[in-house]
Short mmCIF file of C-alpha atoms and ligand atoms in Angstrom, two decimals:
data_model
loop_
_atom_site.label_atom_id
_atom_site.label_comp_id
_atom_site.label_asym_id
_atom_site.label_seq_id
_atom_site.Cartn_x
_atom_site.Cartn_y
_atom_site.Cartn_z
CA MET A 1 0.00 0.00 0.00
CA THR A 2 1.41 3.37 -1.00
CA VAL A 3 2.19 5.71 1.88
CA ILE A 4 1.04 9.32 1.69
CA TYR A 5 2.70 11.62 4.22
CA ARG A 6 0.79 14.48 5.81
CA GLU A 7 1.62 17.45 8.02
CA GLU A 8 1.89 15.38 11.24
CA ASP A 9 4.54 13.10 9.65
CA GLY A 10 7.15 15.87 9.41
CA ASP A 11 9.04 17.30 12.37
CA LEU A 12 10.66 20.67 11.64
CA SER A 13 12.90 20.42 14.73
CA VAL A 14 14.95 17.79 12.81
CA LEU A 15 16.33 20.77 10.88
CA ASP A 16 17.29 22.77 14.00
CA GLY A 17 20.94 23.80 13.86
CA LYS A 18 21.26 22.61 10.27
CA ARG A 19 21.93 24.74 7.23
CA VAL A 20 20.35 23.97 3.88
CA ALA A 21 22.21 24.87 0.69
CA VAL A 22 19.89 25.37 -2.26
CA ILE A 23 22.08 24.96 -5.35
CA GLY A 24 20.48 26.86 -8.24
CA TYR A 25 17.93 29.65 -7.99
CA GLY A 26 15.63 28.93 -10.93
CA HIS A 27 12.03 27.76 -11.33
CA LEU A 28 12.13 25.40 -8.36
CA GLY A 29 15.23 26.54 -6.41
CA ARG A 30 13.74 29.97 -5.69
CA PRO A 31 10.34 28.79 -4.37
CA PHE A 32 11.99 26.06 -2.31
CA ALA A 33 14.49 28.53 -0.81
CA LEU A 34 11.77 31.08 0.02
CA ASN A 35 9.41 28.48 1.51
CA LEU A 36 12.19 26.94 3.62
CA ARG A 37 13.17 30.34 4.98
CA ASP A 38 9.55 31.21 5.77
CA SER A 39 9.38 27.92 7.72
CA GLY A 40 12.33 29.03 9.86
CA VAL A 41 15.07 27.01 8.14
CA GLN A 42 18.56 28.48 7.66
CA VAL A 43 19.20 28.72 3.92
CA THR A 44 22.21 29.59 1.76
CA VAL A 45 21.78 29.83 -2.00
CA GLY A 46 24.64 28.37 -4.08
CA ILE A 47 25.24 30.19 -7.37
CA ARG A 48 27.61 29.54 -10.27
CA ASP A 49 29.48 32.87 -10.03
CA ASP A 50 29.16 36.37 -8.60
CA GLU A 51 27.36 37.71 -11.66
CA HIS A 52 24.45 35.36 -11.00
CA GLY A 53 23.83 36.38 -7.39
CA GLU A 54 21.51 39.29 -8.10
CA LYS A 55 18.19 37.44 -7.76
CA PRO A 56 18.92 35.64 -4.48
CA SER A 57 20.41 38.84 -3.01
CA ALA A 58 17.32 40.83 -4.04
CA ASP A 59 15.26 38.27 -2.10
CA GLY A 60 17.52 38.78 0.93
CA PHE A 61 19.54 35.55 0.69
CA ALA A 62 23.23 35.21 1.33
CA ALA A 63 24.45 33.95 -2.05
CA ALA A 64 27.66 31.90 -2.03
CA ALA A 65 29.79 30.03 -4.54
CA ILE A 66 28.46 26.48 -4.94
CA GLU A 67 31.54 24.93 -3.25
CA ASP A 68 31.23 27.19 -0.19
CA ALA A 69 27.48 26.65 0.10
CA VAL A 70 27.99 22.86 0.08
CA THR A 71 30.82 23.01 2.60
CA ASP A 72 28.79 25.06 5.09
CA ALA A 73 25.59 23.03 4.80
CA GLN A 74 24.39 19.68 6.13
CA VAL A 75 21.57 19.42 3.60
CA ILE A 76 22.28 20.10 -0.07
CA MET A 77 19.32 20.57 -2.42
CA MET A 78 20.26 20.15 -6.07
CA MET A 79 18.05 22.60 -8.00
CA LEU A 80 19.83 22.77 -11.34
CA PRO A 81 18.56 21.75 -14.79
CA ASP A 82 18.77 17.95 -14.95
CA GLU A 83 21.11 17.80 -17.96
CA VAL A 84 23.53 20.31 -16.41
CA MET A 85 23.56 18.76 -12.95
CA PRO A 86 26.01 15.80 -13.36
CA GLN A 87 28.97 18.00 -14.32
CA VAL A 88 28.30 20.61 -11.64
CA TYR A 89 27.86 17.81 -9.11
CA LEU A 90 31.14 16.16 -10.08
CA GLU A 91 33.22 19.32 -10.13
CA ARG A 92 31.67 21.57 -7.49
CA VAL A 93 29.49 19.54 -5.15
CA SER A 94 30.82 16.02 -4.53
CA PRO A 95 34.37 17.08 -3.47
CA HIS A 96 32.81 19.09 -0.61
CA LEU A 97 30.32 16.55 0.75
CA GLU A 98 30.90 15.40 4.30
CA ARG A 99 29.85 12.34 6.30
CA GLY A 100 26.26 12.73 7.48
CA ASP A 101 25.24 15.24 4.79
CA THR A 102 21.94 14.76 2.98
CA LEU A 103 21.74 15.25 -0.76
CA VAL A 104 18.22 16.11 -1.93
CA PHE A 105 16.95 16.21 -5.51
CA GLY A 106 13.86 17.85 -7.03
CA SER A 107 13.72 15.10 -9.64
CA GLY A 108 14.95 11.51 -9.54
CA TYR A 109 16.36 11.80 -13.08
CA ASN A 110 20.12 11.81 -12.47
CA VAL A 111 20.11 9.13 -9.77
CA ALA A 112 17.66 6.87 -11.63
CA PHE A 113 19.57 6.96 -14.91
CA GLY A 114 23.00 6.62 -13.29
CA PHE A 115 24.42 10.09 -14.04
CA ILE A 116 24.96 10.85 -10.33
CA GLU A 117 26.14 8.30 -7.79
CA ALA A 118 26.34 9.70 -4.29
CA PRO A 119 29.17 8.54 -2.00
CA PRO A 120 28.31 5.87 0.61
CA PHE A 121 28.66 8.32 3.54
CA VAL A 122 25.72 10.61 2.64
CA ASP A 123 21.93 10.18 2.61
CA VAL A 124 20.02 10.68 -0.61
CA GLY A 125 16.46 12.02 -0.73
CA LEU A 126 13.90 13.28 -3.20
CA ILE A 127 11.19 15.92 -2.97
CA ALA A 128 9.66 16.23 -6.42
CA PRO A 129 6.66 18.59 -6.69
CA ARG A 130 3.85 17.51 -8.99
CA THR A 131 3.32 21.08 -10.10
CA LEU A 132 5.17 24.07 -11.52
CA GLY A 133 7.77 25.83 -9.37
CA ALA A 134 5.67 29.04 -9.54
CA ALA A 135 2.72 27.17 -7.99
CA VAL A 136 4.98 25.80 -5.22
CA ARG A 137 5.42 29.34 -3.92
CA GLU A 138 1.90 30.61 -4.62
CA ARG A 139 0.24 27.67 -2.86
CA PHE A 140 2.61 27.96 0.10
CA GLU A 141 1.69 31.63 0.47
CA ARG A 142 -2.00 30.75 0.35
CA GLY A 143 -1.43 28.05 2.99
CA GLU A 144 -2.54 25.29 0.63
CA GLY A 145 0.56 23.23 -0.08
CA PHE A 146 1.14 21.06 -3.14
CA ASN A 147 1.43 17.35 -3.90
CA SER A 148 4.88 15.87 -4.32
CA PHE A 149 6.62 12.53 -4.65
CA VAL A 150 9.10 11.77 -1.88
CA ALA A 151 11.75 9.08 -1.76
CA VAL A 152 14.89 8.00 0.03
CA GLY A 153 17.57 6.60 -2.25
CA ALA A 154 20.20 5.96 0.44
CA ASP A 155 19.78 5.94 4.21
CA ASN A 156 23.27 5.70 5.62
CA SER A 157 22.52 7.66 8.79
CA GLY A 158 19.26 5.86 9.57
CA ARG A 159 17.63 9.32 9.69
CA ALA A 160 17.12 10.04 5.99
CA TRP A 161 13.33 9.81 6.11
CA GLN A 162 13.16 12.21 9.08
CA THR A 163 15.20 14.74 7.10
CA VAL A 164 13.22 14.33 3.88
CA LEU A 165 9.87 14.65 5.67
CA ALA A 166 11.02 17.68 7.66
CA LEU A 167 12.10 19.34 4.40
CA ALA A 168 8.87 18.31 2.65
CA LYS A 169 6.95 19.94 5.49
CA ALA A 170 9.12 23.07 5.41
CA VAL A 171 8.62 23.59 1.66
CA GLY A 172 4.87 23.18 2.19
CA SER A 173 4.20 19.85 0.49
CA LEU A 174 2.87 17.86 3.46
CA ARG A 175 -0.12 20.22 3.74
CA ALA A 176 -1.42 18.67 0.51
CA GLY A 177 0.21 15.24 0.81
CA ALA A 178 3.51 13.68 -0.31
CA VAL A 179 3.37 10.27 -1.97
CA GLU A 180 6.18 7.79 -1.26
CA VAL A 181 7.67 6.31 -4.43
CA SER A 182 11.09 5.02 -5.48
CA ILE A 183 13.50 7.42 -7.15
CA GLU A 184 13.23 5.37 -10.36
CA GLN A 185 9.43 5.48 -10.36
CA GLU A 186 9.42 9.27 -9.96
CA ALA A 187 11.89 9.76 -12.82
CA GLU A 188 10.02 7.42 -15.17
CA LEU A 189 6.55 8.78 -14.36
CA ASP A 190 7.73 12.37 -14.77
CA LEU A 191 9.21 11.67 -18.20
CA PHE A 192 6.14 9.69 -19.21
CA VAL A 193 3.79 12.60 -18.51
CA GLN A 194 6.15 14.97 -20.36
CA GLN A 195 6.52 12.68 -23.37
CA ALA A 196 3.18 10.86 -23.63
CA LEU A 197 0.64 13.46 -22.45
CA MET A 198 2.15 16.88 -23.20
CA PRO A 199 2.76 16.16 -26.91
CA VAL A 200 -0.82 14.92 -27.32
CA PHE A 201 -2.16 18.00 -25.52
CA HIS A 202 -0.15 20.47 -27.60
CA HIS A 203 -0.76 18.61 -30.84
CA MET A 204 -4.47 18.50 -30.09
CA MET A 205 -4.72 22.23 -29.36
CA ILE A 206 -2.66 23.33 -32.38
CA THR A 207 -4.50 20.99 -34.78
CA ALA A 208 -7.91 22.06 -33.46
CA ALA A 209 -7.04 25.79 -33.57
CA ASN A 210 -5.79 25.58 -37.17
CA LEU A 211 -8.78 23.53 -38.29
CA LEU A 212 -11.30 25.90 -36.69
CA MET A 213 -9.63 29.00 -38.15
CA LYS A 214 -9.43 27.36 -41.59
CA SER A 215 -13.14 26.60 -41.27
CA GLY A 216 -13.96 30.27 -40.82
CA TYR A 217 -14.25 30.71 -37.05
CA PRO A 218 -12.74 33.96 -35.71
CA PRO A 219 -9.39 33.17 -34.03
CA GLU A 220 -10.48 34.89 -30.80
CA ALA A 221 -13.57 32.68 -30.58
CA ALA A 222 -11.73 29.48 -31.52
CA LEU A 223 -8.82 30.03 -29.12
CA SER A 224 -11.08 31.13 -26.28
CA ASP A 225 -13.16 28.02 -26.67
CA LEU A 226 -10.11 25.76 -26.81
CA TYR A 227 -8.07 26.93 -23.84
CA ILE A 228 -7.94 30.69 -23.27
CA SER A 229 -11.31 30.85 -21.46
CA GLY A 230 -9.88 28.52 -18.78
CA GLU A 231 -12.83 26.12 -19.08
CA PHE A 232 -10.37 23.25 -19.48
CA THR A 233 -8.47 24.45 -16.41
CA ASP A 234 -11.69 24.48 -14.38
CA TYR A 235 -12.55 21.01 -15.64
CA LEU A 236 -9.16 19.57 -14.68
CA GLN A 237 -9.29 21.39 -11.36
CA ARG A 238 -12.61 19.66 -10.61
CA ALA A 239 -11.15 16.33 -11.74
CA SER A 240 -8.18 16.80 -9.39
CA GLN A 241 -10.54 17.53 -6.48
CA SER A 242 -13.34 15.02 -7.03
CA GLY A 243 -12.28 12.65 -9.83
CA LEU A 244 -12.51 12.48 -13.60
CA LEU A 245 -15.93 10.85 -13.67
CA ASN A 246 -17.41 13.45 -11.31
CA ALA A 247 -16.00 16.24 -13.48
CA LEU A 248 -17.69 14.69 -16.50
CA GLU A 249 -20.95 14.51 -14.56
CA LEU A 250 -20.83 18.30 -14.17
CA THR A 251 -21.14 18.80 -17.92
CA SER A 252 -24.50 18.89 -19.74
CA PRO A 253 -26.10 15.70 -21.09
CA THR A 254 -25.45 17.03 -24.64
CA SER A 255 -21.77 17.43 -23.81
CA ARG A 256 -21.53 14.03 -22.14
CA TYR A 257 -23.32 12.24 -24.97
CA GLY A 258 -21.11 13.98 -27.56
CA ALA A 259 -17.89 13.19 -25.71
CA MET A 260 -18.66 9.55 -24.99
CA SER A 261 -20.16 8.73 -28.36
CA ARG A 262 -17.11 10.20 -30.21
CA MET A 263 -14.46 8.82 -27.87
CA GLU A 264 -14.25 5.54 -29.79
CA ARG A 265 -13.16 7.28 -32.99
CA PHE A 266 -9.86 8.03 -31.32
CA ASN A 267 -9.13 4.32 -30.79
CA ASP A 268 -7.76 4.26 -34.34
CA LEU A 269 -4.87 6.42 -33.17
CA LYS A 270 -3.31 3.41 -31.40
CA LEU A 271 -2.54 5.73 -28.52
CA GLU A 272 -1.75 2.90 -26.13
CA ARG A 273 0.85 1.42 -28.50
CA LEU A 274 2.50 4.84 -28.93
CA MET A 275 2.56 5.31 -25.18
CA GLU A 276 4.05 1.83 -24.67
CA VAL A 277 6.91 2.67 -27.04
CA THR A 278 7.51 5.94 -25.17
CA LEU A 279 7.49 4.22 -21.77
CA ASP A 280 9.84 1.53 -23.01
CA GLU A 281 12.37 4.11 -24.29
CA ILE A 282 12.24 5.87 -20.94
CA ARG A 283 12.68 2.73 -18.83
CA ARG A 284 15.57 1.41 -20.90
CA GLY A 285 17.40 4.73 -20.46
CA ASN A 286 17.34 5.45 -24.23
CA PHE A 287 15.75 8.86 -23.71
CA ALA A 288 18.25 9.80 -20.97
CA ARG A 289 21.18 8.90 -23.25
CA GLU A 290 19.65 10.83 -26.16
CA TRP A 291 19.13 13.91 -23.96
CA ALA A 292 22.68 13.74 -22.54
CA LYS A 293 24.06 13.73 -26.10
CA GLU A 294 21.75 16.60 -27.12
CA TYR A 295 23.12 18.62 -24.18
CA SER A 296 26.76 17.82 -24.91
CA ASP A 297 26.21 18.80 -28.59
CA GLY A 298 24.82 22.21 -27.51
CA TYR A 299 21.07 21.49 -27.92
CA PRO A 300 20.93 21.54 -31.81
CA ARG A 301 17.67 19.59 -32.13
CA LEU A 302 15.99 21.42 -29.25
CA ARG A 303 16.78 24.78 -30.87
CA LYS A 304 15.56 23.61 -34.29
CA MET A 305 12.26 22.31 -32.90
CA GLN A 306 11.76 25.44 -30.81
CA ASP A 307 12.36 27.67 -33.87
CA ALA A 308 9.89 25.67 -35.97
CA LEU A 309 7.23 25.86 -33.27
CA GLU A 310 7.72 29.60 -32.77
CA LYS A 311 7.17 30.21 -36.52
CA LEU A 312 3.52 29.09 -36.39
CA ASP A 313 1.04 31.88 -37.22
CA LEU A 314 -1.12 30.72 -34.35
CA TRP A 315 0.91 32.55 -31.67
CA ALA A 316 0.19 35.99 -33.16
CA PHE A 317 -3.55 35.24 -33.00
CA GLU A 318 -3.08 33.91 -29.48
CA GLN A 319 -1.31 37.06 -28.27
CA ASP A 320 -3.98 39.29 -29.93
CA THR A 321 -6.71 37.33 -28.18
CA LEU A 322 -4.95 37.57 -24.83
CA GLU A 323 -4.48 41.31 -25.30
CA MET A 324 -8.13 41.81 -26.24
CA LEU A 325 -9.09 40.02 -23.05
CA GLY A 326 -6.73 42.26 -21.08
CA ARG A 327 -4.27 39.52 -20.14
CA GLY A 328 -0.52 39.77 -20.36
CA GLY A 329 1.13 36.98 -22.35
CA GLY A 330 4.76 35.95 -21.95
CA ASP A 331 6.75 34.14 -19.32
CA GLU A 332 5.77 33.64 -15.75
CA GLU A 333 8.42 33.78 -13.06
N1 NAP B 401 10.62 23.82 -13.04
C1 NAP B 401 9.74 23.16 -12.34
O1 NAP B 401 8.59 23.60 -12.20
C2 NAP B 401 10.10 21.86 -11.63
C3 NAP B 401 9.09 21.08 -11.05
C4 NAP B 401 9.43 19.90 -10.39
C5 NAP B 401 10.76 19.49 -10.35
N2 NAP B 401 11.73 20.24 -10.96
C6 NAP B 401 13.13 19.79 -10.87
O2 NAP B 401 13.86 20.78 -10.16
C7 NAP B 401 15.21 20.82 -10.59
C8 NAP B 401 15.54 22.23 -11.03
O3 NAP B 401 14.78 22.54 -12.19
P1 NAP B 401 14.40 24.03 -12.58
O4 NAP B 401 13.30 23.96 -13.60
O5 NAP B 401 14.22 24.85 -11.35
O6 NAP B 401 15.73 24.48 -13.30
P2 NAP B 401 16.04 25.91 -13.89
O7 NAP B 401 15.00 26.91 -13.56
O8 NAP B 401 16.36 25.75 -15.35
O9 NAP B 401 17.36 26.19 -13.03
C9 NAP B 401 18.16 27.16 -13.36
C10 NAP B 401 19.17 27.36 -12.24
O10 NAP B 401 20.30 26.53 -12.49
C11 NAP B 401 21.44 27.37 -12.58
N3 NAP B 401 22.43 26.83 -13.55
C12 NAP B 401 22.21 26.54 -14.85
N4 NAP B 401 23.34 26.08 -15.41
C13 NAP B 401 24.28 26.09 -14.43
C14 NAP B 401 25.66 25.74 -14.37
N5 NAP B 401 26.29 25.26 -15.44
N6 NAP B 401 26.32 25.88 -13.20
C15 NAP B 401 25.68 26.35 -12.10
N7 NAP B 401 24.38 26.71 -12.08
C16 NAP B 401 23.69 26.57 -13.24
C17 NAP B 401 20.87 28.70 -13.05
O11 NAP B 401 21.76 29.68 -12.67
P3 NAP B 401 21.93 31.07 -13.47
O12 NAP B 401 20.94 32.00 -12.84
O13 NAP B 401 23.31 31.35 -13.19
O14 NAP B 401 21.63 30.80 -14.92
C18 NAP B 401 19.57 28.78 -12.27
O15 NAP B 401 19.80 29.24 -10.97
C19 NAP B 401 15.31 19.80 -11.72
O16 NAP B 401 15.76 18.59 -11.19
C20 NAP B 401 13.85 19.66 -12.20
O17 NAP B 401 13.60 18.42 -12.81
C21 NAP B 401 11.42 21.41 -11.59
#
C-alpha cells in the first residue's frame, strides 16, 4: 500500500541547527528557498558565479559560490537543470560533501539513470513537486501546499526519512500530501507525462485551432473556446478535487453524450501502443542517453524544434486574443 505523508509526519525540529544549501535559484530553487526560509530554516543559495547572485540577493539571501554553500551546509538541495547537474555535481558539489550530509533532488532523473552516484557516507532524498515551481510558492503563500513525490535513495545515517519529511513539510508539500515512491518510479513517471501526455495535448490544441480557423471561425472565438477561457483548467481542477468521472458529470447531457459517443473514434490512433513505445524508451534509459548527447552537442535539435514551433502563425492570434481580453502573455516567473 502506497504511503502518503501528511503534516503530522514531518518534524521541523529535525532541521534545527542545520543549514540547507539550495544549489540553483531557478524555477524550483527559488520557491523552495523562500518556503524553507519562511518555515524558519537556515538557507544559503549556491550560485555559479558572482554575476548570477543578483536574484537571491534581491530576495535577501546570502548567495555563495556552490563549493562554499555545500561546505557550510548539512543538507544540499540540487536545484539545477537535470542535464547540467552531473557535471556541476562532479566538479563543485561532490568534493565538498561530508559524512552525514543529505543530498536532496527535485527530480529523480540523475540518480535513476546513473548520471549521479552519491558517496556511501551521505543520505540521498527526493522531494519532487507535482506542479510548476511558480505554484509551489503561490500555494505555500495561500497556505494550501502542493502534492509531491518523496523518496529516500540511500539511508546511511538511519535518519534520511526524518530529514526528507522535515524538508517536505518546510517547503509546504505535506499540507497537501507527499506520496512515497522510489526514485526510479518518480523519474520514469515524470518523463512519461512529459513525453506521452504533453505532446498529445499540444498537438491536439494546435491541430484544433488551425482547423477551426481554416473553417472560418474567428481566431479569438476558436482560441477562447479551446483553452484561453480557462474552461479546461476548471474542468481539470474539478477532476483533481473530485475525480474524472465526477467532473464529467458536471457537464451537460449534450456534452456528455457527444464526448462519450465520439471517444471511440480516437481508438484508431493506437494511442496505447505509442505510449508503450515511449514508456519503453524511458525505462531502458534510451531517452536519458539521447538527452545527454543533445546537451553535450549544444542542444541543436531542441533549438531547431523550438524555432519551428515559434514560426507558427497561431501565436500571433493567441497574443492578440490575450491582449483583447486584457491579459498579459509571456513568461511567468
Ligand atoms: N521547473 C519546475 O517547475 C520543476 C518542477 C518539479 C521538479 N523540478 C526539478 O527541479 C530541478 C531544477 O529545475 P528548474 O526547472 O528549477 O531548473 P532551472 O530553472 O532551469 O534552473 C536554473 C538554475 O540553475 C542554474 N544553472 C544553470 N546552469 C548552471 C551551471 N552550469 N552551473 C551552475 N548553475 C547553473 C541557473 O543559474 P543562473 O541563474 O546562473 O543561470 C539557475 O539558478 C530539476 O531537477 C527539475 O527536474 C522542476
